[in-house]
XYZ file of C-alpha atoms in Angstrom:
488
model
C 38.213 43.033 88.682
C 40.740 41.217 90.461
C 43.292 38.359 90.124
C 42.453 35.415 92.358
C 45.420 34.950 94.052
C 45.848 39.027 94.844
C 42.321 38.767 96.369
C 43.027 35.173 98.645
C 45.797 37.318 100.627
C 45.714 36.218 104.225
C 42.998 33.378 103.696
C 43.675 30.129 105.322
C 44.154 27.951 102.334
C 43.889 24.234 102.567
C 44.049 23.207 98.813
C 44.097 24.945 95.372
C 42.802 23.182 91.989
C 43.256 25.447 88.752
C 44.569 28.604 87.942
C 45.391 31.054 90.504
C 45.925 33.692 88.326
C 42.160 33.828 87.080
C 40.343 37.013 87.232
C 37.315 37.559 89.721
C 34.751 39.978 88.458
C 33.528 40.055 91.552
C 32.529 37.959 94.639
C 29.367 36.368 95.943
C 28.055 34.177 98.554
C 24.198 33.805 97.423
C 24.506 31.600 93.754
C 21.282 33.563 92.287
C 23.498 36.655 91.828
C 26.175 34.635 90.177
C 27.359 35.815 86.858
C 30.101 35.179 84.347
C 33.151 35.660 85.983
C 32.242 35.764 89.242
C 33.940 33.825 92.146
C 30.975 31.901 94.627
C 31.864 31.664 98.138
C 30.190 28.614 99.907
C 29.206 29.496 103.478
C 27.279 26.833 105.729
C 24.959 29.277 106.734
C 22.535 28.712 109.804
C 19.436 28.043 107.299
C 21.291 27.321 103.682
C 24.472 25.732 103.060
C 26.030 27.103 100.155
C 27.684 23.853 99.272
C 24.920 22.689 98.106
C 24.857 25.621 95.188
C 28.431 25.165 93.784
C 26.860 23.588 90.989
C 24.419 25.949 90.473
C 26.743 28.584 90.616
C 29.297 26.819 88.179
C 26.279 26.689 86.185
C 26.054 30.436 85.994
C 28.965 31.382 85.440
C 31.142 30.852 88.650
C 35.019 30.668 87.506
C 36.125 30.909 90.551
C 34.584 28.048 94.060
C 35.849 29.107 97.595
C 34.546 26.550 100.134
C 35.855 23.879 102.936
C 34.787 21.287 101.259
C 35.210 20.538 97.076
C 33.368 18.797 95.028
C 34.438 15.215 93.693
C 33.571 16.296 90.108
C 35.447 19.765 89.381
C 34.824 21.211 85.853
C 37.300 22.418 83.752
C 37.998 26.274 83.488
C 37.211 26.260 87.164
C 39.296 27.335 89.966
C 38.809 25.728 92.996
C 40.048 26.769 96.310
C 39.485 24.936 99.949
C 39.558 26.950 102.635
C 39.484 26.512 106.244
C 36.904 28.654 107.118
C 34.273 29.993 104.250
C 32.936 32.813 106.457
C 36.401 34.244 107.307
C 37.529 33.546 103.588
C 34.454 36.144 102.386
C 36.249 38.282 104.879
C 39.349 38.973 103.872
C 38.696 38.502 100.300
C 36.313 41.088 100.264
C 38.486 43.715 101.708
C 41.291 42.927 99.310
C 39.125 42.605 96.164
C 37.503 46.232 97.438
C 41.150 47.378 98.478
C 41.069 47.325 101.768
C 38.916 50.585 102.588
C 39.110 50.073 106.026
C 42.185 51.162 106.091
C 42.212 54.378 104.670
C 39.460 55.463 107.095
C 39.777 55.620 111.084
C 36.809 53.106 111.740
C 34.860 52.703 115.025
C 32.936 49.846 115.905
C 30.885 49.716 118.934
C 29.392 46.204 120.283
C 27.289 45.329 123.778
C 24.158 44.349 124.248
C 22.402 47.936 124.321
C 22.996 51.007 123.260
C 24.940 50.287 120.148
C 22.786 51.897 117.413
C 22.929 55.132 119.807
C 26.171 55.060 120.610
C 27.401 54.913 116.672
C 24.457 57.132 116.000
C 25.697 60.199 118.425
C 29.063 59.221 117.006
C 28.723 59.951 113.013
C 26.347 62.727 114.469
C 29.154 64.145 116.399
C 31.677 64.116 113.991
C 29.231 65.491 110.999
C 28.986 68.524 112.748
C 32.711 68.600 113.605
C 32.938 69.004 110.062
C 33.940 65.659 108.878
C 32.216 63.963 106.173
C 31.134 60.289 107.871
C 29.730 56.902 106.971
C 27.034 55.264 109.694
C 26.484 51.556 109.212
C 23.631 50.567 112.248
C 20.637 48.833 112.894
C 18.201 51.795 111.624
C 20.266 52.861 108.718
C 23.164 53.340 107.464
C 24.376 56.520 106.046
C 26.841 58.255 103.862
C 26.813 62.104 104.710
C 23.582 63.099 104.146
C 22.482 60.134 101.420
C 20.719 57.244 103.467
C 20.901 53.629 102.764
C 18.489 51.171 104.293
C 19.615 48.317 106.768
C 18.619 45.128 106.579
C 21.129 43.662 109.378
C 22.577 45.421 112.200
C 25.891 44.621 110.124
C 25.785 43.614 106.637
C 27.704 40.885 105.191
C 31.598 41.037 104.728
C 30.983 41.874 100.923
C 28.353 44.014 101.237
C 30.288 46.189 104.137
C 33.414 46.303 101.911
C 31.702 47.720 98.712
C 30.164 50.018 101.055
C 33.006 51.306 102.630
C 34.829 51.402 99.172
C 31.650 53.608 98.577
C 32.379 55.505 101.603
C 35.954 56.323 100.686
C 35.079 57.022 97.117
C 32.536 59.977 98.447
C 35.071 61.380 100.828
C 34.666 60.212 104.042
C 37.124 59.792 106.977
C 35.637 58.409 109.313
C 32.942 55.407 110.146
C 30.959 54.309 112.533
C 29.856 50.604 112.913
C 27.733 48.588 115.045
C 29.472 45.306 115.531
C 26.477 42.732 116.841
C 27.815 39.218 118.539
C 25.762 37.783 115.216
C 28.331 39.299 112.853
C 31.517 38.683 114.686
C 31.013 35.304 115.038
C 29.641 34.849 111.591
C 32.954 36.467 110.515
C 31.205 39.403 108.702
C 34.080 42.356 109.742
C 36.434 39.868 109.719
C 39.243 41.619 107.444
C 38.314 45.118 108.569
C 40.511 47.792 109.959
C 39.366 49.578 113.244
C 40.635 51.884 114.767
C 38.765 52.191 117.902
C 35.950 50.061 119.366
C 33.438 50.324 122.098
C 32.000 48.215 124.769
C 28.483 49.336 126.048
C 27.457 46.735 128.150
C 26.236 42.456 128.335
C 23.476 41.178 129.376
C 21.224 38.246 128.617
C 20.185 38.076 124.982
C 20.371 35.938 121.755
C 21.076 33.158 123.644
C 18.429 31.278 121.076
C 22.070 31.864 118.962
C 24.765 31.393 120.780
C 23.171 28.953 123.404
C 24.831 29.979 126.677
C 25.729 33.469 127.978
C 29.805 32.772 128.500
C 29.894 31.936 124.906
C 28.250 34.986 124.013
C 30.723 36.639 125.992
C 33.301 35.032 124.593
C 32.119 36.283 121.205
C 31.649 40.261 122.276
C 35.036 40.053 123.730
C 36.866 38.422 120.723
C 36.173 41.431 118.543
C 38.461 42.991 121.627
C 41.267 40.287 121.225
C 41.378 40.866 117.460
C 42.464 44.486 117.349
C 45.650 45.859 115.890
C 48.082 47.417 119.070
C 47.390 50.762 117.350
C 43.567 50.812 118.041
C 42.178 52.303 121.125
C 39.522 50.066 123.265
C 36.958 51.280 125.348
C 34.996 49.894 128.192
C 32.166 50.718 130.749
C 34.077 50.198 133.966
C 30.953 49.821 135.914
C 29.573 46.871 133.778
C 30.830 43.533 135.946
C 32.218 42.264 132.568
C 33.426 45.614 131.642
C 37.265 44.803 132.497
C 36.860 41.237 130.788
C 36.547 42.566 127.333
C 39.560 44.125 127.393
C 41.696 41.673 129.298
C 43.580 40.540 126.470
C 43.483 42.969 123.340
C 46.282 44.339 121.997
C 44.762 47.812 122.283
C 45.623 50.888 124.404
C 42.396 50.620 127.177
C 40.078 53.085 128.351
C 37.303 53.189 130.654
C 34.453 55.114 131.475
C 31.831 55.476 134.474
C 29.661 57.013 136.496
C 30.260 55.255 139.625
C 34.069 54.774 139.870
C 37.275 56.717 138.901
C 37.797 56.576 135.127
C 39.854 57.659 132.146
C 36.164 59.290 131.096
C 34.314 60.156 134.157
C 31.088 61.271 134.674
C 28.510 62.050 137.216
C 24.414 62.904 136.701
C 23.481 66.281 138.621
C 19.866 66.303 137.393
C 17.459 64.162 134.667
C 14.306 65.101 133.894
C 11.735 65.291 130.591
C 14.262 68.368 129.709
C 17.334 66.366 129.411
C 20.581 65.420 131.117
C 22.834 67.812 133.411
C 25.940 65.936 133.521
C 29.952 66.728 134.811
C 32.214 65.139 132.465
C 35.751 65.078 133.358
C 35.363 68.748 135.197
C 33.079 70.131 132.463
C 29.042 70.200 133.424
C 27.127 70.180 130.607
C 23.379 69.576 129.468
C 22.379 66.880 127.092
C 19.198 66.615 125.156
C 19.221 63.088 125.934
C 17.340 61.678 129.172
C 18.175 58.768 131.195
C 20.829 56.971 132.928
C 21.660 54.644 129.652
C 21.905 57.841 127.761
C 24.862 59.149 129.950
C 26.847 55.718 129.586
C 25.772 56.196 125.983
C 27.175 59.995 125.766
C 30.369 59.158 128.138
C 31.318 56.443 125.950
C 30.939 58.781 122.624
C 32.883 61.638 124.428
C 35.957 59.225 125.247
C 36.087 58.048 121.723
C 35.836 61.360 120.051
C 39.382 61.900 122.715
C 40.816 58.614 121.308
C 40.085 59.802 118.159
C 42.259 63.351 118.463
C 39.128 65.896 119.096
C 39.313 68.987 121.021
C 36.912 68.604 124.459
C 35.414 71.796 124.739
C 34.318 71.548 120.867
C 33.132 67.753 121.666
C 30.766 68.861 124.454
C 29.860 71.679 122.885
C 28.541 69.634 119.514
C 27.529 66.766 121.709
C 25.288 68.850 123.674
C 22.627 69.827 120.878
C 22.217 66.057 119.711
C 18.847 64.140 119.736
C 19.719 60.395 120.074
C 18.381 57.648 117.013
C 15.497 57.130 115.985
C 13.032 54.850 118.570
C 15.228 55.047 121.201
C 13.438 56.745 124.170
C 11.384 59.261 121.564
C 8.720 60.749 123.272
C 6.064 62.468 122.117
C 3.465 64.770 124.666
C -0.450 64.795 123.765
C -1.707 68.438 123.516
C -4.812 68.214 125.922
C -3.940 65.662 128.888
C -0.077 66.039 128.478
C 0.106 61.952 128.207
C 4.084 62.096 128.037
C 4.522 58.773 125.186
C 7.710 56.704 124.829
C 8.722 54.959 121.980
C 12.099 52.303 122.833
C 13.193 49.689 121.140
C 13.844 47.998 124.600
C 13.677 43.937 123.664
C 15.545 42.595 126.280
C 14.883 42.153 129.896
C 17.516 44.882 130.784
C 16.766 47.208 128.351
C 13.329 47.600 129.777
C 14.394 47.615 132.978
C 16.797 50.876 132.092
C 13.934 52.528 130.388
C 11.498 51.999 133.119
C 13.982 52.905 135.496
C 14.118 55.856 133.840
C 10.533 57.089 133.311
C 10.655 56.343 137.005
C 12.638 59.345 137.500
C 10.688 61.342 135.075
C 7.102 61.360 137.106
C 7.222 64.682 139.698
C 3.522 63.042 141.701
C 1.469 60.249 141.620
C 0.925 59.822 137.831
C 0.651 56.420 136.281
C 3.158 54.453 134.118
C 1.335 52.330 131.707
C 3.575 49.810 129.437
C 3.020 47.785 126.335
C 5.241 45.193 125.545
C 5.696 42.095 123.553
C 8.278 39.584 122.504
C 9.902 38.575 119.289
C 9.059 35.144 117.750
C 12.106 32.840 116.905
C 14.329 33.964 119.301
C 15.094 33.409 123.014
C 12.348 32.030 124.949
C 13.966 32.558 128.368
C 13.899 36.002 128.487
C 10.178 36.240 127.785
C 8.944 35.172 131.640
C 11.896 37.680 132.389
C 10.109 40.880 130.352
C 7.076 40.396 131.719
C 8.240 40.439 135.089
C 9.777 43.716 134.661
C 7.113 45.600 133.075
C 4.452 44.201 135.746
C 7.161 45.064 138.633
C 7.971 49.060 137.305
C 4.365 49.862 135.713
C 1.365 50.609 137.467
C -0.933 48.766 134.316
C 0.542 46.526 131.542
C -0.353 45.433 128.043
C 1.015 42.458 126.775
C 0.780 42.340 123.040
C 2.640 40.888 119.982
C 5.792 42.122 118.756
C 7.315 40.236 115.649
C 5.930 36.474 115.901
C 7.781 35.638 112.934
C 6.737 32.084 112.422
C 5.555 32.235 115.752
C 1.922 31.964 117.194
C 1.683 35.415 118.754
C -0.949 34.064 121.563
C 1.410 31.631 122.524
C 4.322 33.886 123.209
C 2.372 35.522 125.236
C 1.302 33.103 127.326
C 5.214 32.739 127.813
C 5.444 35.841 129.073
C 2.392 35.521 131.287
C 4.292 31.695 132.524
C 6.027 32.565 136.384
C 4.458 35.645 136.928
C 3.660 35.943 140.604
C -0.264 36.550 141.707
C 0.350 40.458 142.711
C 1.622 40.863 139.014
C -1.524 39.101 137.708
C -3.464 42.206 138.513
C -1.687 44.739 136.739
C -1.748 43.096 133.392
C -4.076 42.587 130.581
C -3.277 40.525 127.196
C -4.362 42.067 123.829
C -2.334 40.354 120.513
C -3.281 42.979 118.118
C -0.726 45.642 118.579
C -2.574 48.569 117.227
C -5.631 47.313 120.128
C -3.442 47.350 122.720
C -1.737 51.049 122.089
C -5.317 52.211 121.671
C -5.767 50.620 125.249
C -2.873 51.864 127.297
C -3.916 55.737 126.186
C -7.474 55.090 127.143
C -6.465 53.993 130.282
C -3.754 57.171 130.627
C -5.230 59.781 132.837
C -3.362 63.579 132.438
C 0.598 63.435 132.693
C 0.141 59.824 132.923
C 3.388 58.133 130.935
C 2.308 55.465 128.327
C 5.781 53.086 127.210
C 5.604 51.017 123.892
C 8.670 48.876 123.795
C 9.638 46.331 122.136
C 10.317 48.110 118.692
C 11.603 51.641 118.431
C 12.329 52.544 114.723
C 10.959 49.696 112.821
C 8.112 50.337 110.802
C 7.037 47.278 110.347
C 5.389 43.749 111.811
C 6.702 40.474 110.789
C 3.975 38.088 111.037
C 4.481 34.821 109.099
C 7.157 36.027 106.539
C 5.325 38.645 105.899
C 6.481 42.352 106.963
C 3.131 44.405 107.485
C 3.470 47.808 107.834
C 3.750 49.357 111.378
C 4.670 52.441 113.274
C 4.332 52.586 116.851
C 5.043 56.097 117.165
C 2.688 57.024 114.029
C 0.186 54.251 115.744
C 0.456 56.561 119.246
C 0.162 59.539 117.897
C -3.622 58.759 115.820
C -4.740 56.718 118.842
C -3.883 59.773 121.442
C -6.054 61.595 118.566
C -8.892 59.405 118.359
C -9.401 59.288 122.084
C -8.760 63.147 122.432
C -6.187 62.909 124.361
């Protein structure tokens, strides 16, 4: 419990109607969990607007009504309090009312288009076996210590972060590790929070269903950069053309790393291959259990902020070199009579694939054949699905386009998207099958030995979302019994 006008500390206030000393039992934004006591937050959300439940939530319970606009009739016993912005209100309310547990941890976020969930992954990995006790929030979980707590957003909301962070503190942790998607800083949910380092992986094309053109998606990533305290460190992939951007105007002491030019964190490939990655960081070669390109941004960017963040180098590399990287991104899996070499990536965005196919590129020593299946989410930008198709029918030799999520989405219909531009030489190498599970089982019959199969689209998600409804589904698990049926 907290009193109201202890919890409103740095909130834009535009208007205050009751008692500011009232007591909040504790805060909500969706009026079903309202309670007695409880103070309702009213955030136009992109489907709901919680305005319209003030009522409801009064109704409940509610003592306490943050929103931007008020209603004409206010009951008595009700504090009401107009804000300028809901969203941001939730923010910093939420780290007061928890007491600011941001604080007391050092807290890394990490935001780009890809690589994110690795990147904070290999981080909280890293620093558990430095011997720190670490909270993970990320797309595929998050995680305090050992104890796992599902994800249902890449980052919660601002209430939901706090209490888990509070959480996180409580247990003993000192450090965190947060994916920060362009979603959640614009919708305000870390607004409020501490960091005290962040990361910039990359940009390209994507959500642009959201934020409608790429500048202002941009302009989101590199607000999060603008916001930081002048005690944070900031850190930025130098050979990324927006890579300098970000950091123009934070507050932040800046870093870069790169593999191409001189760099506070420089690093150069010597060899990649199915065995992993032989790399010379900063005058130190070392081997990585990670493959790829992506993977060495992704390991040079973890190695500069375990520097930023006061660690010894030699123990860094030394830890760093024994990880595996998160779950469905670039798993592979090799069958045990043909030695098919299967990928499993989440790779959903026309760069992403192109990284990962660049990649298994690199991985094939002859003339063996790189199969892909790939789909595209429903409800979300159309323009890039022409785009995916194009790169999966320019870097395989066969390709399977299939559904990913639909959503509410005909599935046959995003597909013919994909299949809209594609030029007559491409029309060749591609066959359509919508069931998923069909069109795995097709890409390993048509593997011949060593031949690579690629299912991207989904990585770690063990599910399909087809309708509202969230069927169950495991590529990997899906790869593995087809490989077995066909005796591969």
């Amino acid at each position: 419990m907290a009193a109201l006008q202890d919890i409103l500390y740095r909130v834009n206030i535009r208007s205050v109607h009751g008692n500011m000393g009232a007591v909040v039992k504790d805060l909500q934004i969706d009026s079903g969990k309202v309670s007695k006591g409880s103070c309702f937050i009213a955030i136009k959300g992109n489907v709901h607007n919680g305005h319209a439940y003030i009522d409801a939530a009064v109704q409940k319970g509610a003592t306490v009504i943050v929103a931007e606009q008020l209603p004409a009739t206010k009951k008595e016993m009700v504090t009401y309090v107009q804000v300028e912005n809901s969203a941001a209100a939730a923010g910093y309310m939420a780290n007061n009312f928890f007491d600011s547990p941001s604080y007391k941890m050092k807290v890394t976020g990490v935001t780009g288009t890809n690589g994110k969930t690795t990147i904070a992954t290999l981080l909280f990995k890293l620093f558990s076996g430095l011997g720190y006790h670490c909270g993970l929030l990320s797309t595929v979980q998050n995680q305090i210590g050992e104890n796992i707590v599902p994800a249902t957003h890449t980052t919660p909301d601002a209430i939901s972060t706090n209490a888990l962070m509070k959480q996180m503190l409580e247990e003993g942790c000192t450090h965190v590790f947060m994916e920060c998607s362009s979603h959640a800083i614009h919708q305000h949910r870390i607004t409020g929070l501490h960091f005290s380092g962040a990361l910039f992986s990359n940009i390209t094309h994507d959500h642009l269903d959201y934020h409608k053109t790429f500048d202002e998606y941009i302009r989101v990533k590199k607000s999060f950069f603008d916001n930081l305290p002048a005690d944070a460190f900031a850190i930025s992939n130098a050979d990324d053309k927006r890579g300098a951007v970000m950091l123009q105007n934070t507050a932040a002491k800046k870093y870069f790393y790169s593999l191409r030019t001189m760099a506070d964190f420089k690093g150069k490939i010597i060899d990649n291959s199915i065995t992993g990655l032989q790399l010379n960081i900063n005058d130190q070669e070392v081997h990585f259990r990670l493959i790829g390109e992506f993977n060495a941004y992704n390991l040079l960017a973890v190695y500069g902020a375990a520097m930023c963040l006061g660690e010894e180098k030699y123990r860094v590399l030394q830890v760093l070199s024994n990880l595996t990287g998160a779950e469905g991104r670039f798993e592979y899996i090799i069958s045990p009579n043909e030695k098919i070499i299967g990928i499993i990536d989440y790779a959903h965005t026309p760069d992403a694939l192109l990284n990962v196919l660049a990649t298994v590129k690199k991985l094939k020593q002859g003339n063996e054949k790189i199969i892909t299946v790939v789909g595209c989410g429903g409800d979300r930008d159309k323009t890039k699905r022409p785009v995916m198709a194009e790169v999966a029918c320019n870097h395989s030799d066969k390709v399977v386009f299939t559904s990913d999520n639909p959503r509410s989405e005909d599935a046959d219909a995003i597909i013919q998207d994909m299949e809209k531009g594609l030029q007559p030489s491409a029309k060749r190498k591609y066959i359509s099958i919508t069931d998923r599970k069909e069109a795995i089982k097709t890409a390993v019959a048509l593997a011949d030995g060593e031949d690579i199969v690629l299912i991207a689209g989904k990585g770690h998600e063990k599910y399909q979302e087809i309708k509202g409804v969230k069927y169950p589904f495991d590529d990997k698990q899906v790869l593995k019994e087809m490989l077995e049926l066909l005796e591969k």
